Amino acid sequence: MKLFISADMEGIAGVSTIRQMIKEGEYQRFRKLMTEEVNAGIRGAFNAGAKEVVVADGHGNMSNIIIEDLDPRARLVSGNNRVMCQLEGLDETFDGIIFIGHHGREGGSKAVISHTLAGVCVNEMKINGKVVGETEMNAMVAGAFEVPAIFISGDNLYVSEVKETLPRAESVITKYAKDRLSAELLHPEIVNEMVEEGVAKAVRNITSFKALDTKDMETTFEIQFKGPQQAQMTTTIPSVEMMSPTSIKFTCSDIVTAYKHMWACVIIATAATDGVGGSANK
């Protein structure tokens, strides 16, 4: 059995503010906590019969997990030049995908540090008319490879949000949101125990999960950006159409191609935030 773990930082135990995740703040502490929580998921997977586990570090520059502290049975995808973003390395050979430490979507609720891929530029994303966050979007792409989403972890509002799309996924609540920048925290040791047990349960029952039916699905993305300069610059991709000064859309014949288009648009929009070559890019 081969499993893919998509790991983020905002949803892990202990995180409640942005400062905890930036290098001028408490970042080193929370890299360690992220690594430990991912290790709990790896243990759960192997305890339940997994033979291979691949972890994709999906937060920020996507090189946060401390490789020397990672469970040596797993392989790590690290670094930020990725065509498939948080799903780099996923294909049809995997039996399930696990989301550890993920967060709510931009504007969806008071979920802790909620955003969608790039808080600096994205206000909202829709796939075929449905508002999505990162987990839902990634689960839909995994469906194109016929890989089911079997486990999620993050704050209580994130879990409620994602359960609308993935009602059968095993879940662990790592904290209770009080505001976008505050939470009632559970101790990391307790959360790690729950993650290990929850992942193991999901893996033992993996045959009961079905991938989302997205294979060969024509896919339209609608993206609303925070500034018109961000939307405008994405039209350097010929397939992108402006819908308003701050929103765009494009359609692709399948969701994997559309996901790559989306990621390209987010990269361009981020670069355009202060003007290409501006202070955001230094």
Short mmCIF file of C-alpha atoms in Angstrom, two decimals:
data_model
loop_
_atom_site.label_atom_id
_atom_site.label_comp_id
_atom_site.label_asym_id
_atom_site.label_seq_id
_atom_site.Cartn_x
_atom_site.Cartn_y
_atom_site.Cartn_z
CA MET A 1 0.00 0.00 0.00
CA LYS A 2 1.34 3.41 -1.03
CA LEU A 3 0.17 6.65 0.61
CA PHE A 4 0.69 10.35 -0.07
CA ILE A 5 0.75 12.92 2.75
CA SER A 6 0.16 16.58 1.91
CA ALA A 7 1.43 18.58 4.88
CA ASP A 8 0.78 22.22 5.76
CA MET A 9 1.62 24.28 8.85
CA GLU A 10 -1.34 26.53 9.71
CA GLY A 11 -3.46 23.61 10.91
CA ILE A 12 -0.91 21.85 13.11
CA ALA A 13 -1.15 21.82 16.89
CA GLY A 14 0.08 25.02 18.52
CA VAL A 15 -0.21 27.45 15.62
CA SER A 16 -2.50 30.43 16.17
CA THR A 17 -0.67 33.45 14.71
CA ILE A 18 1.20 34.30 11.53
CA ARG A 19 4.28 35.36 13.50
CA GLN A 20 4.80 31.78 14.63
CA MET A 21 5.48 30.80 11.01
CA ILE A 22 7.87 33.52 9.85
CA LYS A 23 11.63 33.43 10.22
CA GLU A 24 11.71 36.65 12.25
CA GLY A 25 9.34 35.01 14.75
CA GLU A 26 9.04 31.51 16.18
CA TYR A 27 9.43 29.59 12.92
CA GLN A 28 12.05 27.08 14.11
CA ARG A 29 9.78 25.91 16.94
CA PHE A 30 6.90 25.32 14.59
CA ARG A 31 8.98 23.58 11.94
CA LYS A 32 9.76 21.06 14.66
CA LEU A 33 6.10 20.71 15.65
CA MET A 34 5.11 20.29 12.00
CA THR A 35 7.70 17.56 11.53
CA GLU A 36 6.51 15.75 14.67
CA GLU A 37 2.86 15.86 13.58
CA VAL A 38 3.76 14.53 10.13
CA ASN A 39 5.73 11.75 11.82
CA ALA A 40 2.60 10.82 13.76
CA GLY A 41 0.77 10.40 10.46
CA ILE A 42 3.63 8.33 9.03
CA ARG A 43 3.59 6.04 12.08
CA GLY A 44 -0.15 5.59 11.77
CA ALA A 45 0.15 4.72 8.10
CA PHE A 46 2.88 2.12 8.61
CA ASN A 47 1.18 0.68 11.70
CA ALA A 48 -1.89 0.01 9.56
CA GLY A 49 -0.02 -1.73 6.75
CA ALA A 50 1.44 0.92 4.45
CA LYS A 51 4.54 -0.12 2.52
CA GLU A 52 5.44 3.30 1.09
CA VAL A 53 4.74 6.86 2.27
CA VAL A 54 5.63 10.02 0.35
CA VAL A 55 5.30 13.38 2.13
CA ALA A 56 4.90 16.63 0.20
CA ASP A 57 5.81 19.67 2.29
CA GLY A 58 3.14 22.17 1.22
CA HIS A 59 3.60 25.26 3.39
CA GLY A 60 5.10 28.56 2.25
CA ASN A 61 8.37 27.88 0.48
CA MET A 62 7.56 24.17 0.82
CA SER A 63 10.81 23.32 2.64
CA ASN A 64 9.81 23.41 6.30
CA ILE A 65 9.93 19.77 7.42
CA ILE A 66 13.23 18.92 9.08
CA ILE A 67 14.51 15.99 7.02
CA GLU A 68 16.92 14.67 9.68
CA ASP A 69 14.01 14.44 12.14
CA LEU A 70 11.55 12.87 9.69
CA ASP A 71 10.61 9.21 10.08
CA PRO A 72 13.21 7.53 7.83
CA ARG A 73 10.64 5.17 6.34
CA ALA A 74 9.07 8.09 4.43
CA ARG A 75 10.35 10.06 1.44
CA LEU A 76 10.04 13.86 1.36
CA VAL A 77 9.19 16.19 -1.53
CA SER A 78 10.70 19.54 -0.56
CA GLY A 79 11.38 22.84 -2.32
CA ASN A 80 9.24 25.39 -4.11
CA ASN A 81 9.79 24.95 -7.85
CA ARG A 82 6.91 22.54 -8.44
CA VAL A 83 4.58 22.19 -11.38
CA MET A 84 2.00 20.46 -9.14
CA CYS A 85 2.43 22.60 -6.02
CA GLN A 86 1.22 20.70 -2.91
CA LEU A 87 0.61 17.56 -4.97
CA GLU A 88 4.07 17.19 -6.52
CA GLY A 89 4.77 13.47 -6.88
CA LEU A 90 1.16 12.27 -6.74
CA ASP A 91 0.08 9.82 -9.43
CA GLU A 92 -2.19 6.83 -10.00
CA THR A 93 0.16 4.46 -8.09
CA PHE A 94 -1.03 5.82 -4.73
CA ASP A 95 -3.84 4.21 -2.76
CA GLY A 96 -4.83 7.25 -0.71
CA ILE A 97 -4.03 10.86 0.15
CA ILE A 98 -3.78 12.25 3.70
CA PHE A 99 -3.96 15.96 4.61
CA ILE A 100 -2.11 16.94 7.79
CA GLY A 101 -2.07 20.46 9.26
CA HIS A 102 -4.25 22.10 6.63
CA HIS A 103 -6.41 25.22 7.03
CA GLY A 104 -9.67 26.85 5.99
CA ARG A 105 -10.22 28.73 2.76
CA GLU A 106 -9.96 32.48 2.30
CA GLY A 107 -13.05 34.25 3.61
CA GLY A 108 -14.92 31.06 4.40
CA SER A 109 -15.01 31.47 8.19
CA LYS A 110 -12.89 32.42 11.20
CA ALA A 111 -10.72 29.35 10.61
CA VAL A 112 -7.20 29.88 11.92
CA ILE A 113 -5.00 31.73 9.39
CA SER A 114 -7.46 30.96 6.62
CA HIS A 115 -6.37 31.61 3.04
CA THR A 116 -6.31 29.90 -0.35
CA LEU A 117 -2.78 29.15 -1.58
CA ALA A 118 -1.55 32.75 -1.51
CA GLY A 119 -3.10 35.14 0.99
CA VAL A 120 -1.32 38.07 -0.63
CA CYS A 121 -3.39 37.79 -3.79
CA VAL A 122 -6.31 35.31 -3.72
CA ASN A 123 -9.75 36.29 -2.43
CA GLU A 124 -11.70 33.29 -3.69
CA MET A 125 -11.42 30.28 -5.97
CA LYS A 126 -14.18 28.30 -7.64
CA ILE A 127 -14.05 25.07 -9.58
CA ASN A 128 -17.05 24.59 -11.86
CA GLY A 129 -18.96 27.12 -9.78
CA LYS A 130 -18.11 25.62 -6.35
CA VAL A 131 -16.04 27.63 -3.88
CA VAL A 132 -13.02 25.57 -2.84
CA GLY A 133 -10.14 25.71 -0.42
CA GLU A 134 -6.82 23.97 -0.81
CA THR A 135 -7.88 20.59 0.57
CA GLU A 136 -11.03 20.34 -1.56
CA MET A 137 -9.11 21.43 -4.66
CA ASN A 138 -6.31 18.94 -4.02
CA ALA A 139 -8.78 16.13 -3.33
CA MET A 140 -10.49 16.86 -6.66
CA VAL A 141 -7.16 16.67 -8.49
CA ALA A 142 -6.34 13.43 -6.65
CA GLY A 143 -9.64 12.10 -7.97
CA ALA A 144 -8.30 12.43 -11.51
CA PHE A 145 -5.67 9.86 -10.51
CA GLU A 146 -8.40 7.79 -8.79
CA VAL A 147 -6.76 8.41 -5.41
CA PRO A 148 -9.23 8.88 -2.51
CA ALA A 149 -8.79 11.44 0.27
CA ILE A 150 -8.93 9.43 3.49
CA PHE A 151 -7.84 11.74 6.33
CA ILE A 152 -7.81 15.45 7.24
CA SER A 153 -6.52 17.40 10.23
CA GLY A 154 -6.73 21.06 11.21
CA ASP A 155 -8.89 23.38 13.31
CA ASN A 156 -12.57 22.70 13.94
CA LEU A 157 -13.87 25.16 11.34
CA TYR A 158 -11.56 23.75 8.67
CA VAL A 159 -12.78 20.23 9.40
CA SER A 160 -16.43 21.32 9.15
CA GLU A 161 -15.71 23.15 5.90
CA VAL A 162 -13.94 20.22 4.22
CA LYS A 163 -16.46 17.65 5.43
CA GLU A 164 -18.97 19.25 3.04
CA THR A 165 -16.89 17.82 0.19
CA LEU A 166 -15.28 14.83 1.96
CA PRO A 167 -17.92 13.65 4.45
CA ARG A 168 -16.37 10.21 4.96
CA ALA A 169 -12.78 11.28 5.55
CA GLU A 170 -11.37 10.47 8.97
CA SER A 171 -10.62 13.72 10.79
CA VAL A 172 -8.72 15.12 13.76
CA ILE A 173 -9.40 18.56 15.24
CA THR A 174 -6.07 20.06 16.32
CA LYS A 175 -7.43 23.29 17.84
CA TYR A 176 -10.63 25.35 18.17
CA ALA A 177 -10.71 28.64 16.29
CA LYS A 178 -11.61 31.76 18.24
CA ASP A 179 -10.67 34.18 15.49
CA ARG A 180 -8.54 34.03 12.36
CA LEU A 181 -5.56 34.82 14.61
CA SER A 182 -6.41 33.06 17.85
CA ALA A 183 -7.39 29.58 18.97
CA GLU A 184 -7.98 27.31 21.93
CA LEU A 185 -5.06 24.91 21.56
CA LEU A 186 -4.70 21.23 22.31
CA HIS A 187 -1.29 20.00 23.46
CA PRO A 188 0.83 18.70 20.55
CA GLU A 189 1.41 15.34 22.27
CA ILE A 190 -2.35 14.78 22.47
CA VAL A 191 -2.82 15.84 18.85
CA ASN A 192 -0.02 13.58 17.66
CA GLU A 193 -1.64 10.61 19.37
CA MET A 194 -4.96 11.43 17.69
CA VAL A 195 -3.33 11.88 14.28
CA GLU A 196 -1.50 8.55 14.57
CA GLU A 197 -4.69 6.76 15.56
CA GLY A 198 -6.84 8.58 12.99
CA VAL A 199 -4.51 7.88 10.09
CA ALA A 200 -4.21 4.22 11.13
CA LYS A 201 -7.99 3.89 11.23
CA ALA A 202 -8.34 5.49 7.79
CA VAL A 203 -5.68 3.23 6.29
CA ARG A 204 -7.22 0.08 7.78
CA ASN A 205 -10.53 1.07 6.17
CA ILE A 206 -9.05 2.34 2.92
CA THR A 207 -11.19 0.09 0.72
CA SER A 208 -14.29 1.91 1.98
CA PHE A 209 -13.16 5.25 0.49
CA LYS A 210 -13.84 6.34 -3.06
CA ALA A 211 -11.97 8.97 -5.01
CA LEU A 212 -13.91 12.04 -6.13
CA ASP A 213 -15.26 11.51 -9.64
CA THR A 214 -13.15 14.05 -11.52
CA LYS A 215 -11.26 11.96 -14.07
CA ASP A 216 -11.47 13.58 -17.54
CA MET A 217 -13.70 16.33 -16.11
CA GLU A 218 -13.78 19.58 -18.07
CA THR A 219 -12.78 22.16 -15.49
CA THR A 220 -13.45 25.88 -15.20
CA PHE A 221 -11.55 27.87 -12.59
CA GLU A 222 -12.78 31.28 -11.47
CA ILE A 223 -10.31 33.24 -9.36
CA GLN A 224 -11.00 36.52 -7.62
CA PHE A 225 -7.84 38.42 -6.74
CA LYS A 226 -7.31 41.20 -4.20
CA GLY A 227 -6.02 43.74 -6.71
CA PRO A 228 -6.64 44.50 -10.39
CA GLN A 229 -2.90 44.42 -11.13
CA GLN A 230 -2.85 40.78 -10.07
CA ALA A 231 -5.78 39.79 -12.30
CA GLN A 232 -4.51 41.80 -15.26
CA MET A 233 -1.08 40.16 -15.34
CA THR A 234 -2.52 36.62 -15.39
CA THR A 235 -3.90 37.39 -18.86
CA THR A 236 -0.35 36.91 -20.14
CA ILE A 237 -1.60 33.30 -20.30
CA PRO A 238 -3.72 33.31 -23.49
CA SER A 239 -6.44 31.04 -22.09
CA VAL A 240 -7.22 33.43 -19.22
CA GLU A 241 -10.25 35.73 -19.56
CA MET A 242 -10.91 38.80 -17.43
CA MET A 243 -14.37 38.72 -15.83
CA SER A 244 -14.04 41.94 -13.80
CA PRO A 245 -11.14 44.21 -12.80
CA THR A 246 -10.16 41.69 -10.12
CA SER A 247 -11.45 38.33 -11.38
CA ILE A 248 -10.55 35.87 -14.13
CA LYS A 249 -11.63 32.51 -15.47
CA PHE A 250 -10.29 29.79 -17.74
CA THR A 251 -11.42 26.34 -18.84
CA CYS A 252 -9.33 23.24 -19.48
CA SER A 253 -10.27 19.80 -20.75
CA ASP A 254 -9.22 18.10 -17.49
CA ILE A 255 -8.65 19.08 -13.88
CA VAL A 256 -4.91 18.29 -13.77
CA THR A 257 -4.22 20.72 -16.61
CA ALA A 258 -6.53 23.27 -14.97
CA TYR A 259 -4.68 22.90 -11.66
CA LYS A 260 -1.39 23.69 -13.40
CA HIS A 261 -3.02 26.73 -15.04
CA MET A 262 -4.30 27.86 -11.64
CA TRP A 263 -0.88 27.55 -10.04
CA ALA A 264 0.69 29.53 -12.89
CA CYS A 265 -1.90 32.29 -12.37
CA VAL A 266 -1.18 32.43 -8.63
CA ILE A 267 2.57 32.66 -9.26
CA ILE A 268 2.05 35.51 -11.72
CA ALA A 269 -0.44 37.32 -9.47
CA THR A 270 1.91 37.10 -6.50
CA ALA A 271 4.73 38.55 -8.59
CA ALA A 272 2.43 41.35 -9.77
CA THR A 273 1.30 42.40 -6.28
CA ASP A 274 3.78 45.29 -6.11
CA GLY A 275 4.47 45.28 -9.83
CA VAL A 276 6.72 42.71 -11.49
CA GLY A 277 10.18 43.30 -10.04
CA GLY A 278 8.64 45.22 -7.09
CA SER A 279 9.36 44.86 -3.39
CA ALA A 280 7.29 41.67 -3.02
CA ASN A 281 9.79 39.91 -5.29
CA LYS A 282 13.05 40.99 -3.65
#
